[in-house]
Amino acid sequence: MSTPVLLVIAHGSRDPRHAATVHALVRRVRALRPGVRVETGFLEFNVPSVPGVLESLATEGVREVVALPLLLTRAFHAKTDIPAVLAHAPARLDVRQAEVLGPSPLLLDALERRLYEAGLTPADKSSTGVVLASAGSSDPEAIAVIAEIAREWRRSGWCAVRPAFASAFLPRTEDAVRELRELGCARVAVAPYVLAPGRLPDRIARGAAAADVLADVLGPSPEVARVLLERYDAARTPVLAAVGA
């Protein structure tokens, strides 16, 4: 019985840093699970395209595919764009869409890793306010998830955690930084809750100009790679059960 192929679906960007980061993350996933074939497809701007990868896999004789959206929240791309693309997959492919990456405790671990890499230490938590800066969305479910993540992360010992958004919703990063200053936090850090560099992460960085610390994007951190495999395993179990039925 074959192991389903893991197809990581990224949005794509004109910014070459985006695709480079996606490929670095996929390489880490392959290293963690060498027995799983991992492919990458992009919705736009970059190649290979998702339809092109699916057609190639079908031509090779692949039967099962787990399509994993490289997204942190369930918003428009996860609910509409990706299902529409997968609906036109070759009929001989059994394609199952995995859940998006967030929320996950591992992603909080990745956020903290990036903050510590930027210069903070665990001893700084109680005196540091953190801006959880996401790309933003017009989907209220996605916004609510970001707000809940901020509340949960605050319980781990930070002085305060405030959500911020680079687009489509308020507050902006600079507004959240100012709010934490006014709250009395000794230092303010900005933690981008985004996977790869690009236009919106650059906007987050500009909004962090008045902060003391700006962390890097989540990128190919080991925690993100582990979340990908968790989502793959959860999605492939029904596929394998159906195959064995």
JSON list of C-alpha atoms in Angstrom, two decimals:
[
{"chain": "A", "resi": 1, "resn": "MET", "atom": "CA", "xyz": [0.00, 0.00, 0.00]},
{"chain": "A", "resi": 2, "resn": "SER", "atom": "CA", "xyz": [1.56, 3.30, -1.12]},
{"chain": "A", "resi": 3, "resn": "THR", "atom": "CA", "xyz": [2.06, 6.31, 1.11]},
{"chain": "A", "resi": 4, "resn": "PRO", "atom": "CA", "xyz": [0.06, 9.37, -0.03]},
{"chain": "A", "resi": 5, "resn": "VAL", "atom": "CA", "xyz": [2.09, 12.13, -1.61]},
{"chain": "A", "resi": 6, "resn": "LEU", "atom": "CA", "xyz": [2.16, 15.33, 0.43]},
{"chain": "A", "resi": 7, "resn": "LEU", "atom": "CA", "xyz": [1.47, 18.32, -1.82]},
{"chain": "A", "resi": 8, "resn": "VAL", "atom": "CA", "xyz": [2.29, 21.57, -0.03]},
{"chain": "A", "resi": 9, "resn": "ILE", "atom": "CA", "xyz": [0.21, 24.37, -1.55]},
{"chain": "A", "resi": 10, "resn": "ALA", "atom": "CA", "xyz": [1.69, 27.85, -1.20]},
{"chain": "A", "resi": 11, "resn": "HIS", "atom": "CA", "xyz": [0.11, 31.08, -2.39]},
{"chain": "A", "resi": 12, "resn": "GLY", "atom": "CA", "xyz": [3.09, 32.31, -4.36]},
{"chain": "A", "resi": 13, "resn": "SER", "atom": "CA", "xyz": [4.56, 35.81, -4.66]},
{"chain": "A", "resi": 14, "resn": "ARG", "atom": "CA", "xyz": [6.49, 38.06, -7.02]},
{"chain": "A", "resi": 15, "resn": "ASP", "atom": "CA", "xyz": [8.99, 38.41, -4.16]},
{"chain": "A", "resi": 16, "resn": "PRO", "atom": "CA", "xyz": [11.64, 35.70, -4.70]},
{"chain": "A", "resi": 17, "resn": "ARG", "atom": "CA", "xyz": [12.16, 35.38, -0.93]},
{"chain": "A", "resi": 18, "resn": "HIS", "atom": "CA", "xyz": [8.71, 33.81, -0.67]},
{"chain": "A", "resi": 19, "resn": "ALA", "atom": "CA", "xyz": [9.39, 30.80, -2.89]},
{"chain": "A", "resi": 20, "resn": "ALA", "atom": "CA", "xyz": [12.89, 30.37, -1.43]},
{"chain": "A", "resi": 21, "resn": "THR", "atom": "CA", "xyz": [11.41, 30.17, 2.08]},
{"chain": "A", "resi": 22, "resn": "VAL", "atom": "CA", "xyz": [8.70, 27.72, 1.00]},
{"chain": "A", "resi": 23, "resn": "HIS", "atom": "CA", "xyz": [11.30, 25.44, -0.59]},
{"chain": "A", "resi": 24, "resn": "ALA", "atom": "CA", "xyz": [13.50, 25.61, 2.52]},
{"chain": "A", "resi": 25, "resn": "LEU", "atom": "CA", "xyz": [10.52, 24.57, 4.65]},
{"chain": "A", "resi": 26, "resn": "VAL", "atom": "CA", "xyz": [9.72, 21.68, 2.31]},
{"chain": "A", "resi": 27, "resn": "ARG", "atom": "CA", "xyz": [13.34, 20.50, 2.49]},
{"chain": "A", "resi": 28, "resn": "ARG", "atom": "CA", "xyz": [13.07, 20.40, 6.28]},
{"chain": "A", "resi": 29, "resn": "VAL", "atom": "CA", "xyz": [9.83, 18.40, 6.05]},
{"chain": "A", "resi": 30, "resn": "ARG", "atom": "CA", "xyz": [11.51, 15.90, 3.73]},
{"chain": "A", "resi": 31, "resn": "ALA", "atom": "CA", "xyz": [14.40, 15.54, 6.16]},
{"chain": "A", "resi": 32, "resn": "LEU", "atom": "CA", "xyz": [12.01, 14.85, 9.04]},
{"chain": "A", "resi": 33, "resn": "ARG", "atom": "CA", "xyz": [10.01, 12.25, 7.08]},
{"chain": "A", "resi": 34, "resn": "PRO", "atom": "CA", "xyz": [12.23, 10.74, 4.36]},
{"chain": "A", "resi": 35, "resn": "GLY", "atom": "CA", "xyz": [9.66, 8.04, 3.62]},
{"chain": "A", "resi": 36, "resn": "VAL", "atom": "CA", "xyz": [7.10, 10.57, 2.37]},
{"chain": "A", "resi": 37, "resn": "ARG", "atom": "CA", "xyz": [7.26, 12.15, -1.05]},
{"chain": "A", "resi": 38, "resn": "VAL", "atom": "CA", "xyz": [6.73, 15.90, -0.66]},
{"chain": "A", "resi": 39, "resn": "GLU", "atom": "CA", "xyz": [5.92, 18.16, -3.61]},
{"chain": "A", "resi": 40, "resn": "THR", "atom": "CA", "xyz": [5.27, 21.90, -3.80]},
{"chain": "A", "resi": 41, "resn": "GLY", "atom": "CA", "xyz": [2.69, 23.75, -5.87]},
{"chain": "A", "resi": 42, "resn": "PHE", "atom": "CA", "xyz": [1.81, 27.44, -6.06]},
{"chain": "A", "resi": 43, "resn": "LEU", "atom": "CA", "xyz": [-1.56, 29.09, -6.61]},
{"chain": "A", "resi": 44, "resn": "GLU", "atom": "CA", "xyz": [-0.05, 31.99, -8.57]},
{"chain": "A", "resi": 45, "resn": "PHE", "atom": "CA", "xyz": [3.15, 33.88, -9.48]},
{"chain": "A", "resi": 46, "resn": "ASN", "atom": "CA", "xyz": [5.47, 30.88, -9.06]},
{"chain": "A", "resi": 47, "resn": "VAL", "atom": "CA", "xyz": [5.93, 27.48, -10.68]},
{"chain": "A", "resi": 48, "resn": "PRO", "atom": "CA", "xyz": [5.10, 24.68, -10.57]},
{"chain": "A", "resi": 49, "resn": "SER", "atom": "CA", "xyz": [1.39, 25.41, -10.42]},
{"chain": "A", "resi": 50, "resn": "VAL", "atom": "CA", "xyz": [-0.91, 23.23, -8.34]},
{"chain": "A", "resi": 51, "resn": "PRO", "atom": "CA", "xyz": [-2.80, 21.90, -11.42]},
{"chain": "A", "resi": 52, "resn": "GLY", "atom": "CA", "xyz": [0.51, 21.13, -13.10]},
{"chain": "A", "resi": 53, "resn": "VAL", "atom": "CA", "xyz": [1.79, 19.12, -10.15]},
{"chain": "A", "resi": 54, "resn": "LEU", "atom": "CA", "xyz": [-1.48, 17.20, -9.84]},
{"chain": "A", "resi": 55, "resn": "GLU", "atom": "CA", "xyz": [-1.43, 16.32, -13.54]},
{"chain": "A", "resi": 56, "resn": "SER", "atom": "CA", "xyz": [2.18, 15.16, -13.32]},
{"chain": "A", "resi": 57, "resn": "LEU", "atom": "CA", "xyz": [1.44, 12.98, -10.30]},
{"chain": "A", "resi": 58, "resn": "ALA", "atom": "CA", "xyz": [-1.53, 11.39, -12.04]},
{"chain": "A", "resi": 59, "resn": "THR", "atom": "CA", "xyz": [0.56, 10.71, -15.15]},
{"chain": "A", "resi": 60, "resn": "GLU", "atom": "CA", "xyz": [3.14, 8.94, -12.97]},
{"chain": "A", "resi": 61, "resn": "GLY", "atom": "CA", "xyz": [0.44, 6.68, -11.58]},
{"chain": "A", "resi": 62, "resn": "VAL", "atom": "CA", "xyz": [0.18, 8.23, -8.12]},
{"chain": "A", "resi": 63, "resn": "ARG", "atom": "CA", "xyz": [-3.19, 7.45, -6.53]},
{"chain": "A", "resi": 64, "resn": "GLU", "atom": "CA", "xyz": [-3.38, 9.27, -3.19]},
{"chain": "A", "resi": 65, "resn": "VAL", "atom": "CA", "xyz": [-2.48, 12.90, -2.48]},
{"chain": "A", "resi": 66, "resn": "VAL", "atom": "CA", "xyz": [-2.81, 14.94, 0.69]},
{"chain": "A", "resi": 67, "resn": "ALA", "atom": "CA", "xyz": [-3.02, 18.60, -0.32]},
{"chain": "A", "resi": 68, "resn": "LEU", "atom": "CA", "xyz": [-1.85, 20.81, 2.53]},
{"chain": "A", "resi": 69, "resn": "PRO", "atom": "CA", "xyz": [-2.55, 24.57, 2.42]},
{"chain": "A", "resi": 70, "resn": "LEU", "atom": "CA", "xyz": [0.52, 26.47, 3.59]},
{"chain": "A", "resi": 71, "resn": "LEU", "atom": "CA", "xyz": [-1.70, 28.86, 5.52]},
{"chain": "A", "resi": 72, "resn": "LEU", "atom": "CA", "xyz": [-1.98, 29.85, 9.16]},
{"chain": "A", "resi": 73, "resn": "THR", "atom": "CA", "xyz": [-5.74, 30.50, 9.25]},
{"chain": "A", "resi": 74, "resn": "ARG", "atom": "CA", "xyz": [-8.85, 29.25, 7.49]},
{"chain": "A", "resi": 75, "resn": "ALA", "atom": "CA", "xyz": [-9.72, 32.20, 5.31]},
{"chain": "A", "resi": 76, "resn": "PHE", "atom": "CA", "xyz": [-10.59, 32.73, 1.63]},
{"chain": "A", "resi": 77, "resn": "HIS", "atom": "CA", "xyz": [-7.74, 30.72, 0.13]},
{"chain": "A", "resi": 78, "resn": "ALA", "atom": "CA", "xyz": [-8.36, 27.68, 2.33]},
{"chain": "A", "resi": 79, "resn": "LYS", "atom": "CA", "xyz": [-12.15, 27.83, 2.00]},
{"chain": "A", "resi": 80, "resn": "THR", "atom": "CA", "xyz": [-12.53, 28.79, -1.65]},
{"chain": "A", "resi": 81, "resn": "ASP", "atom": "CA", "xyz": [-9.41, 29.03, -3.83]},
{"chain": "A", "resi": 82, "resn": "ILE", "atom": "CA", "xyz": [-7.75, 25.76, -2.94]},
{"chain": "A", "resi": 83, "resn": "PRO", "atom": "CA", "xyz": [-10.92, 23.60, -2.96]},
{"chain": "A", "resi": 84, "resn": "ALA", "atom": "CA", "xyz": [-11.76, 25.04, -6.39]},
{"chain": "A", "resi": 85, "resn": "VAL", "atom": "CA", "xyz": [-8.34, 24.05, -7.74]},
{"chain": "A", "resi": 86, "resn": "LEU", "atom": "CA", "xyz": [-8.47, 20.59, -6.19]},
{"chain": "A", "resi": 87, "resn": "ALA", "atom": "CA", "xyz": [-11.96, 20.01, -7.60]},
{"chain": "A", "resi": 88, "resn": "HIS", "atom": "CA", "xyz": [-10.39, 19.95, -11.07]},
{"chain": "A", "resi": 89, "resn": "ALA", "atom": "CA", "xyz": [-7.71, 17.41, -10.19]},
{"chain": "A", "resi": 90, "resn": "PRO", "atom": "CA", "xyz": [-7.45, 14.38, -12.50]},
{"chain": "A", "resi": 91, "resn": "ALA", "atom": "CA", "xyz": [-10.22, 11.92, -11.67]},
{"chain": "A", "resi": 92, "resn": "ARG", "atom": "CA", "xyz": [-7.79, 9.07, -11.04]},
{"chain": "A", "resi": 93, "resn": "LEU", "atom": "CA", "xyz": [-6.29, 10.95, -8.07]},
{"chain": "A", "resi": 94, "resn": "ASP", "atom": "CA", "xyz": [-7.74, 10.57, -4.59]},
{"chain": "A", "resi": 95, "resn": "VAL", "atom": "CA", "xyz": [-7.03, 14.06, -3.19]},
{"chain": "A", "resi": 96, "resn": "ARG", "atom": "CA", "xyz": [-7.77, 15.01, 0.39]},
{"chain": "A", "resi": 97, "resn": "GLN", "atom": "CA", "xyz": [-7.32, 18.58, 1.63]},
{"chain": "A", "resi": 98, "resn": "ALA", "atom": "CA", "xyz": [-5.56, 18.80, 5.00]},
{"chain": "A", "resi": 99, "resn": "GLU", "atom": "CA", "xyz": [-6.32, 21.44, 7.59]},
{"chain": "A", "resi": 100, "resn": "VAL", "atom": "CA", "xyz": [-4.41, 24.72, 7.68]},
{"chain": "A", "resi": 101, "resn": "LEU", "atom": "CA", "xyz": [-1.45, 24.95, 10.03]},
{"chain": "A", "resi": 102, "resn": "GLY", "atom": "CA", "xyz": [-2.92, 27.14, 12.75]},
{"chain": "A", "resi": 103, "resn": "PRO", "atom": "CA", "xyz": [-3.69, 27.32, 15.48]},
{"chain": "A", "resi": 104, "resn": "SER", "atom": "CA", "xyz": [-1.15, 24.99, 17.09]},
{"chain": "A", "resi": 105, "resn": "PRO", "atom": "CA", "xyz": [0.97, 25.08, 20.26]},
{"chain": "A", "resi": 106, "resn": "LEU", "atom": "CA", "xyz": [3.94, 24.32, 18.03]},
{"chain": "A", "resi": 107, "resn": "LEU", "atom": "CA", "xyz": [3.43, 27.61, 16.22]},
{"chain": "A", "resi": 108, "resn": "LEU", "atom": "CA", "xyz": [3.58, 29.46, 19.54]},
{"chain": "A", "resi": 109, "resn": "ASP", "atom": "CA", "xyz": [6.86, 27.65, 20.17]},
{"chain": "A", "resi": 110, "resn": "ALA", "atom": "CA", "xyz": [8.07, 28.83, 16.76]},
{"chain": "A", "resi": 111, "resn": "LEU", "atom": "CA", "xyz": [7.09, 32.42, 17.54]},
{"chain": "A", "resi": 112, "resn": "GLU", "atom": "CA", "xyz": [9.05, 32.30, 20.78]},
{"chain": "A", "resi": 113, "resn": "ARG", "atom": "CA", "xyz": [12.02, 30.73, 19.00]},
{"chain": "A", "resi": 114, "resn": "ARG", "atom": "CA", "xyz": [12.11, 33.68, 16.60]},
{"chain": "A", "resi": 115, "resn": "LEU", "atom": "CA", "xyz": [11.86, 36.20, 19.45]},
{"chain": "A", "resi": 116, "resn": "TYR", "atom": "CA", "xyz": [14.74, 34.55, 21.32]},
{"chain": "A", "resi": 117, "resn": "GLU", "atom": "CA", "xyz": [16.77, 34.46, 18.12]},
{"chain": "A", "resi": 118, "resn": "ALA", "atom": "CA", "xyz": [16.13, 38.23, 17.85]},
{"chain": "A", "resi": 119, "resn": "GLY", "atom": "CA", "xyz": [17.66, 38.81, 21.27]},
{"chain": "A", "resi": 120, "resn": "LEU", "atom": "CA", "xyz": [15.05, 38.23, 23.95]},
{"chain": "A", "resi": 121, "resn": "THR", "atom": "CA", "xyz": [15.42, 35.62, 26.71]},
{"chain": "A", "resi": 122, "resn": "PRO", "atom": "CA", "xyz": [12.81, 33.76, 28.77]},
{"chain": "A", "resi": 123, "resn": "ALA", "atom": "CA", "xyz": [13.69, 36.10, 31.65]},
{"chain": "A", "resi": 124, "resn": "ASP", "atom": "CA", "xyz": [12.40, 39.04, 29.57]},
{"chain": "A", "resi": 125, "resn": "LYS", "atom": "CA", "xyz": [8.87, 37.69, 29.19]},
{"chain": "A", "resi": 126, "resn": "SER", "atom": "CA", "xyz": [7.21, 39.33, 32.19]},
{"chain": "A", "resi": 127, "resn": "SER", "atom": "CA", "xyz": [8.44, 42.80, 31.20]},
{"chain": "A", "resi": 128, "resn": "THR", "atom": "CA", "xyz": [7.95, 42.51, 27.42]},
{"chain": "A", "resi": 129, "resn": "GLY", "atom": "CA", "xyz": [4.81, 43.27, 25.47]},
{"chain": "A", "resi": 130, "resn": "VAL", "atom": "CA", "xyz": [4.44, 41.40, 22.19]},
{"chain": "A", "resi": 131, "resn": "VAL", "atom": "CA", "xyz": [2.63, 42.38, 19.03]},
{"chain": "A", "resi": 132, "resn": "LEU", "atom": "CA", "xyz": [1.32, 39.28, 17.27]},
{"chain": "A", "resi": 133, "resn": "ALA", "atom": "CA", "xyz": [1.42, 40.69, 13.75]},
{"chain": "A", "resi": 134, "resn": "SER", "atom": "CA", "xyz": [-0.46, 38.75, 11.07]},
{"chain": "A", "resi": 135, "resn": "ALA", "atom": "CA", "xyz": [-1.12, 39.45, 7.41]},
{"chain": "A", "resi": 136, "resn": "GLY", "atom": "CA", "xyz": [-4.79, 40.21, 8.04]},
{"chain": "A", "resi": 137, "resn": "SER", "atom": "CA", "xyz": [-8.01, 38.94, 6.53]},
{"chain": "A", "resi": 138, "resn": "SER", "atom": "CA", "xyz": [-11.56, 40.03, 5.78]},
{"chain": "A", "resi": 139, "resn": "ASP", "atom": "CA", "xyz": [-12.76, 36.68, 7.15]},
{"chain": "A", "resi": 140, "resn": "PRO", "atom": "CA", "xyz": [-14.12, 37.12, 10.70]},
{"chain": "A", "resi": 141, "resn": "GLU", "atom": "CA", "xyz": [-13.25, 33.52, 11.60]},
{"chain": "A", "resi": 142, "resn": "ALA", "atom": "CA", "xyz": [-9.58, 34.15, 10.80]},
{"chain": "A", "resi": 143, "resn": "ILE", "atom": "CA", "xyz": [-9.55, 37.39, 12.79]},
{"chain": "A", "resi": 144, "resn": "ALA", "atom": "CA", "xyz": [-11.13, 35.67, 15.79]},
{"chain": "A", "resi": 145, "resn": "VAL", "atom": "CA", "xyz": [-8.49, 32.94, 15.66]},
{"chain": "A", "resi": 146, "resn": "ILE", "atom": "CA", "xyz": [-5.66, 35.50, 15.75]},
{"chain": "A", "resi": 147, "resn": "ALA", "atom": "CA", "xyz": [-7.27, 37.24, 18.74]},
{"chain": "A", "resi": 148, "resn": "GLU", "atom": "CA", "xyz": [-7.60, 33.92, 20.57]},
{"chain": "A", "resi": 149, "resn": "ILE", "atom": "CA", "xyz": [-3.97, 33.02, 19.85]},
{"chain": "A", "resi": 150, "resn": "ALA", "atom": "CA", "xyz": [-2.92, 36.36, 21.37]},
{"chain": "A", "resi": 151, "resn": "ARG", "atom": "CA", "xyz": [-4.97, 35.66, 24.49]},
{"chain": "A", "resi": 152, "resn": "GLU", "atom": "CA", "xyz": [-3.53, 32.16, 24.82]},
{"chain": "A", "resi": 153, "resn": "TRP", "atom": "CA", "xyz": [0.04, 33.34, 24.29]},
{"chain": "A", "resi": 154, "resn": "ARG", "atom": "CA", "xyz": [-0.36, 36.00, 26.97]},
{"chain": "A", "resi": 155, "resn": "ARG", "atom": "CA", "xyz": [-1.01, 33.23, 29.51]},
{"chain": "A", "resi": 156, "resn": "SER", "atom": "CA", "xyz": [2.52, 31.90, 28.97]},
{"chain": "A", "resi": 157, "resn": "GLY", "atom": "CA", "xyz": [3.99, 34.83, 30.88]},
{"chain": "A", "resi": 158, "resn": "TRP", "atom": "CA", "xyz": [4.40, 37.81, 28.56]},
{"chain": "A", "resi": 159, "resn": "CYS", "atom": "CA", "xyz": [3.61, 41.26, 29.96]},
{"chain": "A", "resi": 160, "resn": "ALA", "atom": "CA", "xyz": [0.91, 41.59, 27.29]},
{"chain": "A", "resi": 161, "resn": "VAL", "atom": "CA", "xyz": [0.17, 40.34, 23.80]},
{"chain": "A", "resi": 162, "resn": "ARG", "atom": "CA", "xyz": [-1.80, 42.36, 21.26]},
{"chain": "A", "resi": 163, "resn": "PRO", "atom": "CA", "xyz": [-2.87, 41.23, 17.77]},
{"chain": "A", "resi": 164, "resn": "ALA", "atom": "CA", "xyz": [-2.20, 43.45, 14.77]},
{"chain": "A", "resi": 165, "resn": "PHE", "atom": "CA", "xyz": [-2.87, 43.15, 11.05]},
{"chain": "A", "resi": 166, "resn": "ALA", "atom": "CA", "xyz": [-1.00, 44.29, 7.95]},
{"chain": "A", "resi": 167, "resn": "SER", "atom": "CA", "xyz": [-4.18, 44.51, 5.86]},
{"chain": "A", "resi": 168, "resn": "ALA", "atom": "CA", "xyz": [-7.98, 44.28, 5.86]},
{"chain": "A", "resi": 169, "resn": "PHE", "atom": "CA", "xyz": [-8.40, 44.74, 9.62]},
{"chain": "A", "resi": 170, "resn": "LEU", "atom": "CA", "xyz": [-7.19, 46.95, 12.46]},
{"chain": "A", "resi": 171, "resn": "PRO", "atom": "CA", "xyz": [-5.10, 47.66, 14.47]},
{"chain": "A", "resi": 172, "resn": "ARG", "atom": "CA", "xyz": [-1.92, 48.03, 12.46]},
{"chain": "A", "resi": 173, "resn": "THR", "atom": "CA", "xyz": [1.43, 46.97, 13.90]},
{"chain": "A", "resi": 174, "resn": "GLU", "atom": "CA", "xyz": [2.49, 50.52, 14.79]},
{"chain": "A", "resi": 175, "resn": "ASP", "atom": "CA", "xyz": [-0.77, 51.10, 16.67]},
{"chain": "A", "resi": 176, "resn": "ALA", "atom": "CA", "xyz": [-0.29, 47.94, 18.74]},
{"chain": "A", "resi": 177, "resn": "VAL", "atom": "CA", "xyz": [3.31, 48.93, 19.50]},
{"chain": "A", "resi": 178, "resn": "ARG", "atom": "CA", "xyz": [2.10, 52.31, 20.77]},
{"chain": "A", "resi": 179, "resn": "GLU", "atom": "CA", "xyz": [-0.61, 50.68, 22.87]},
{"chain": "A", "resi": 180, "resn": "LEU", "atom": "CA", "xyz": [1.90, 48.41, 24.59]},
{"chain": "A", "resi": 181, "resn": "ARG", "atom": "CA", "xyz": [4.15, 51.39, 25.30]},
{"chain": "A", "resi": 182, "resn": "GLU", "atom": "CA", "xyz": [1.24, 53.20, 26.89]},
{"chain": "A", "resi": 183, "resn": "LEU", "atom": "CA", "xyz": [0.41, 50.09, 28.88]},
{"chain": "A", "resi": 184, "resn": "GLY", "atom": "CA", "xyz": [3.81, 50.38, 30.55]},
{"chain": "A", "resi": 185, "resn": "CYS", "atom": "CA", "xyz": [5.67, 47.37, 29.14]},
{"chain": "A", "resi": 186, "resn": "ALA", "atom": "CA", "xyz": [9.41, 47.86, 29.61]},
{"chain": "A", "resi": 187, "resn": "ARG", "atom": "CA", "xyz": [10.10, 46.70, 26.07]},
{"chain": "A", "resi": 188, "resn": "VAL", "atom": "CA", "xyz": [8.00, 45.91, 23.01]},
{"chain": "A", "resi": 189, "resn": "ALA", "atom": "CA", "xyz": [8.63, 43.11, 20.55]},
{"chain": "A", "resi": 190, "resn": "VAL", "atom": "CA", "xyz": [6.93, 42.38, 17.24]},
{"chain": "A", "resi": 191, "resn": "ALA", "atom": "CA", "xyz": [6.44, 38.73, 16.30]},
{"chain": "A", "resi": 192, "resn": "PRO", "atom": "CA", "xyz": [5.31, 38.30, 12.67]},
{"chain": "A", "resi": 193, "resn": "TYR", "atom": "CA", "xyz": [2.74, 35.50, 12.49]},
{"chain": "A", "resi": 194, "resn": "VAL", "atom": "CA", "xyz": [3.53, 34.89, 8.84]},
{"chain": "A", "resi": 195, "resn": "LEU", "atom": "CA", "xyz": [5.31, 32.06, 7.08]},
{"chain": "A", "resi": 196, "resn": "ALA", "atom": "CA", "xyz": [7.44, 33.77, 4.45]},
{"chain": "A", "resi": 197, "resn": "PRO", "atom": "CA", "xyz": [8.75, 37.20, 3.46]},
{"chain": "A", "resi": 198, "resn": "GLY", "atom": "CA", "xyz": [6.80, 39.39, 1.09]},
{"chain": "A", "resi": 199, "resn": "ARG", "atom": "CA", "xyz": [4.85, 42.61, 0.74]},
{"chain": "A", "resi": 200, "resn": "LEU", "atom": "CA", "xyz": [2.72, 42.27, 3.87]},
{"chain": "A", "resi": 201, "resn": "PRO", "atom": "CA", "xyz": [5.57, 41.06, 6.11]},
{"chain": "A", "resi": 202, "resn": "ASP", "atom": "CA", "xyz": [7.56, 44.08, 4.89]},
{"chain": "A", "resi": 203, "resn": "ARG", "atom": "CA", "xyz": [4.64, 46.27, 5.97]},
{"chain": "A", "resi": 204, "resn": "ILE", "atom": "CA", "xyz": [4.75, 44.61, 9.39]},
{"chain": "A", "resi": 205, "resn": "ALA", "atom": "CA", "xyz": [8.47, 45.37, 9.61]},
{"chain": "A", "resi": 206, "resn": "ARG", "atom": "CA", "xyz": [7.88, 49.04, 8.80]},
{"chain": "A", "resi": 207, "resn": "GLY", "atom": "CA", "xyz": [5.21, 49.19, 11.49]},
{"chain": "A", "resi": 208, "resn": "ALA", "atom": "CA", "xyz": [7.70, 47.75, 13.98]},
{"chain": "A", "resi": 209, "resn": "ALA", "atom": "CA", "xyz": [10.07, 50.72, 13.63]},
{"chain": "A", "resi": 210, "resn": "ALA", "atom": "CA", "xyz": [9.30, 51.96, 17.16]},
{"chain": "A", "resi": 211, "resn": "ALA", "atom": "CA", "xyz": [9.57, 48.50, 18.75]},
{"chain": "A", "resi": 212, "resn": "ASP", "atom": "CA", "xyz": [12.65, 47.26, 20.57]},
{"chain": "A", "resi": 213, "resn": "VAL", "atom": "CA", "xyz": [12.71, 43.85, 18.91]},
{"chain": "A", "resi": 214, "resn": "LEU", "atom": "CA", "xyz": [11.51, 42.57, 15.54]},
{"chain": "A", "resi": 215, "resn": "ALA", "atom": "CA", "xyz": [11.51, 38.80, 15.08]},
{"chain": "A", "resi": 216, "resn": "ASP", "atom": "CA", "xyz": [11.91, 37.04, 11.76]},
{"chain": "A", "resi": 217, "resn": "VAL", "atom": "CA", "xyz": [9.04, 35.33, 9.94]},
{"chain": "A", "resi": 218, "resn": "LEU", "atom": "CA", "xyz": [8.27, 31.74, 10.98]},
{"chain": "A", "resi": 219, "resn": "GLY", "atom": "CA", "xyz": [9.85, 30.35, 7.81]},
{"chain": "A", "resi": 220, "resn": "PRO", "atom": "CA", "xyz": [11.42, 26.89, 7.84]},
{"chain": "A", "resi": 221, "resn": "SER", "atom": "CA", "xyz": [11.51, 26.56, 11.61]},
{"chain": "A", "resi": 222, "resn": "PRO", "atom": "CA", "xyz": [11.46, 22.97, 12.89]},
{"chain": "A", "resi": 223, "resn": "GLU", "atom": "CA", "xyz": [8.17, 23.59, 14.68]},
{"chain": "A", "resi": 224, "resn": "VAL", "atom": "CA", "xyz": [6.44, 24.64, 11.46]},
{"chain": "A", "resi": 225, "resn": "ALA", "atom": "CA", "xyz": [7.75, 21.53, 9.70]},
{"chain": "A", "resi": 226, "resn": "ARG", "atom": "CA", "xyz": [6.39, 19.36, 12.51]},
{"chain": "A", "resi": 227, "resn": "VAL", "atom": "CA", "xyz": [2.96, 21.00, 12.20]},
{"chain": "A", "resi": 228, "resn": "LEU", "atom": "CA", "xyz": [2.94, 20.22, 8.48]},
{"chain": "A", "resi": 229, "resn": "LEU", "atom": "CA", "xyz": [3.52, 16.56, 9.24]},
{"chain": "A", "resi": 230, "resn": "GLU", "atom": "CA", "xyz": [0.86, 16.55, 11.96]},
{"chain": "A", "resi": 231, "resn": "ARG", "atom": "CA", "xyz": [-1.68, 17.91, 9.47]},
{"chain": "A", "resi": 232, "resn": "TYR", "atom": "CA", "xyz": [-0.54, 15.40, 6.86]},
{"chain": "A", "resi": 233, "resn": "ASP", "atom": "CA", "xyz": [-0.91, 12.48, 9.27]},
{"chain": "A", "resi": 234, "resn": "ALA", "atom": "CA", "xyz": [-4.38, 13.61, 10.34]},
{"chain": "A", "resi": 235, "resn": "ALA", "atom": "CA", "xyz": [-5.52, 13.89, 6.73]},
{"chain": "A", "resi": 236, "resn": "ARG", "atom": "CA", "xyz": [-3.95, 10.69, 5.43]},
{"chain": "A", "resi": 237, "resn": "THR", "atom": "CA", "xyz": [-5.52, 8.42, 8.04]},
{"chain": "A", "resi": 238, "resn": "PRO", "atom": "CA", "xyz": [-8.99, 8.51, 6.42]},
{"chain": "A", "resi": 239, "resn": "VAL", "atom": "CA", "xyz": [-7.35, 8.02, 3.00]},
{"chain": "A", "resi": 240, "resn": "LEU", "atom": "CA", "xyz": [-5.55, 4.90, 4.15]},
{"chain": "A", "resi": 241, "resn": "ALA", "atom": "CA", "xyz": [-8.63, 3.63, 5.98]},
{"chain": "A", "resi": 242, "resn": "ALA", "atom": "CA", "xyz": [-10.63, 3.97, 2.78]},
{"chain": "A", "resi": 243, "resn": "VAL", "atom": "CA", "xyz": [-7.95, 2.20, 0.79]},
{"chain": "A", "resi": 244, "resn": "GLY", "atom": "CA", "xyz": [-7.94, -0.67, 3.27]},
{"chain": "A", "resi": 245, "resn": "ALA", "atom": "CA", "xyz": [-11.74, -0.91, 3.50]}
]
